[in-house]
Amino acid sequence: MQVEILGNTQSAAKQANALVITTKEAVARVWVYSPTVIRVNISKNTDVADTSFAVIQKPADAIDYKETGDHIEVTTSALKLSIQKSPLRFNFYTADGKELSQDDNRFGVNWQGTRVVNYRKLYKDERFIGLGEKTGDLDRRGSSYTNWNSDVPDHGPKSDPLYETFPFFVGMHSGLTYGLFFDNTHKSYFDFGATTDHQMSWFGADAGDMNYYFFGAQNVADIIKDYTWLTGRMEMPPLWTLGYQQCRWSYMSAQEILDIAKTFRDHNIPADVMYCDIDYMDHYKIFTWNHQTFPDPKSFIDKLKSMGFRLVTIVDPGIKVEPGYKQYDEGVAKNYFATYPNGEKFVGEVWPGRCHFPDFFRDDVRQWWGASFTALTEPGVEGFWNDMNEPAAWGQNIPWMVKFGNYYIPEVRNVYGMEMARATYEGTKKILGNKRPFVLTRAAYSGTQRYSAVWTGDNSAYDAHMLLGQRMVNSLGITGMSLVGVDIGGFSGDPTPELMVRWNSLGVYTPMFRNHAMQGTKMREPWRWGEVNEKIIKKDIEQRYKLLPYLYSSFYQSHQTGLPVSRTLAINYTQDTMIYNPSYQNQFLFGDGLLVAPVISTEHTVSVYLPQGEWYRVSSSQHYDGGHTYTVDAPLNDLPVFAKGGAIIPMQNVIQNTNEKGDGILEINVWYGKEASHFVYYEDDGSSYDYQHGTYHKREISFDPNHAHITFGAAEGSMTSKYSRIKLVLHGFNGRMKNFKVNGHAVSGTDAVEFENSGKVITIAY
Ligand code: GLC
């Protein structure tokens, strides 16, 4: 197969809002989406049909460019795209002329058959982060990856590809940052200098266009904002999904689930969610119940609800081939399933045996699928777990000629899971009316954050997998996915009690906190690990519930800006080389103010790196200056968590589940810092969409050490807070700010400050 390299410009002209350049090999189109986002599409097709599954924005109406002799320049207030005409190459600069990223001038964009690749210049100090759910190090320099959504039950810390595809990365060099989203759903490849003798980085796909969005914001947080502006942001999650979730493949009967739920309550261990894995169904037929073991789903779910639990049930895409089964009959009658080119329905084997696969790319199929959820919602299910949607089929190699409508599977395999999650989300949202559904999916593509949470699939019960899971959660955050979980405890294998305890304490700081395990493994619930360990697990889960006001406000940030709850340090400390060191790369910020250092189960001390600024160990209030490494104690009952100087952390008292009201006191913890800081506190009803119409309670809380002032801004939104009182708790002040003011009201250093949520300050002497 010949290599065809993008050659000399033949014509360049404006067509509507695009700049269109032709060469002998292809047509290149350039659109400006915003001052920091430019799209380049290089295609062998002259008429580009824009069929992005990810992008929800449209380009600007006009494009401005300037032609000089051998270059064309597209300039925005933030970016300059300098297009070399012959051979045609695309080179990006900041508006003031700093080089961000260039094509490799020799090879640029080229083809081998249908395969399309872009070779780009690699800078000496260039690092890369991103690609979502991928193994390997935080800094992806020197690594290569493939995107091909796959069911990989036994994956290890080096396996690739995995279940999800997020072809978006951030590059950084020379103190500069840029982002690149290769929106091509075919099997795709990324090589960050791994096999080019560090000459080039490259990305490409088996077919389709060289179609990418270039992001030029000069910090990682703004690049994530732009990427999630382009591909969408999550809605507010139901509050109950942020509580503790207990799952297993499978709790075999309604009675078993009720017993487990009751044991949580008997042991006073907070929890919100129970799961039904595949065995609740009749022979794994989706949208059915096994009437022997789940004889009365409604009364079962009512009982769970009366104990303060929600139920999530699993659904897989495979529809069992069985005449007489509703979904099968309807799907066959209406031709809703994937076919071979001759129209015969494709059959693949999954849990139910021989199955057909719905064509989620069709609107009518998505609607049909969505409407089928009444079988689950009527008895009261509120969460819908979408599994096996890579799609998985035993043997894995669904033939390339299998078709979903007009698409052959190689073109759309990577988006199948997202379209299933979309169908589930849109359908259940319609059925549930004003109630927020919860959708969890295993397979995903860029944009999935609009519909669903994700988890990292079938992990294993060993330390390296726990650390890998954390890196994947952090990396998914770069690609717009904030509500993310891992199977706490490890899906396959049995954790030691120490690992279970450790992983559970890390789970407190995992956006979605779900304990899940494979069939045949030891039972995993908190009380299975001996009294001492149960106590630690309980204390940690309680900490999660105390942090819920902080966590919910952090999700509001994800909803508003796309910034994830779990943040690799590369977002805030991009230029600090220490954070990429494999010893520290698993550390992360949980929201704005907490830094968490994961620790393996066999170590009881750990070396942590605290970036610039000042830090306090939350459990002891010990102060640390940033910019150094420290060896700190990390006993099993005290995972190292640090508050940043200036952190403002709203907390509440321990509740047993998110339906409970608590004592009505919102505790605002302020950790002393030398610089002014602020936090947006956010609250809504936690379950409806009313927040989209102004029913919320939001206020900015600011801390200004220089003027010895803590300010609670005016409340915005029409909702009254569920907390009637606010209690201010100061940490690390040590006499600094002895006489300070809260909203102008003088307070002495010996006062505990409480006030009514209306703003009236009541000080109480210690
Ligand atoms: C897959 C899922 C796992 C689930 C199992 C049975 O392996 O990844 O979470 O428990 O199927 O449904």
mmCIF file of C-alpha atoms in Angstrom, residues 16 267 324 400 443 504 527 574 599 735:
data_model
loop_
_atom_site.group_PDB
_atom_site.id
_atom_site.type_symbol
_atom_site.label_atom_id
_atom_site.label_comp_id
_atom_site.label_asym_id
_atom_site.label_seq_id
_atom_site.Cartn_x
_atom_site.Cartn_y
_atom_site.Cartn_z
ATOM 1 C CA ALA A 16 -19.741 29.858 3.948
ATOM 2 C CA HIS A 267 -24.512 -1.656 61.848
ATOM 3 C CA GLY A 324 -42.362 -14.844 22.541
ATOM 4 C CA TRP A 400 -16.554 -6.187 10.218
ATOM 5 C CA ALA A 443 -18.245 1.623 27.187
ATOM 6 C CA ASN A 504 -12.433 1.750 50.769
ATOM 7 C CA TRP A 527 -18.866 -6.142 58.027
ATOM 8 C CA THR A 574 1.089 21.660 35.094
ATOM 9 C CA VAL A 599 -1.158 4.296 49.583
ATOM 10 C CA GLY A 735 -3.685 33.109 66.657
#
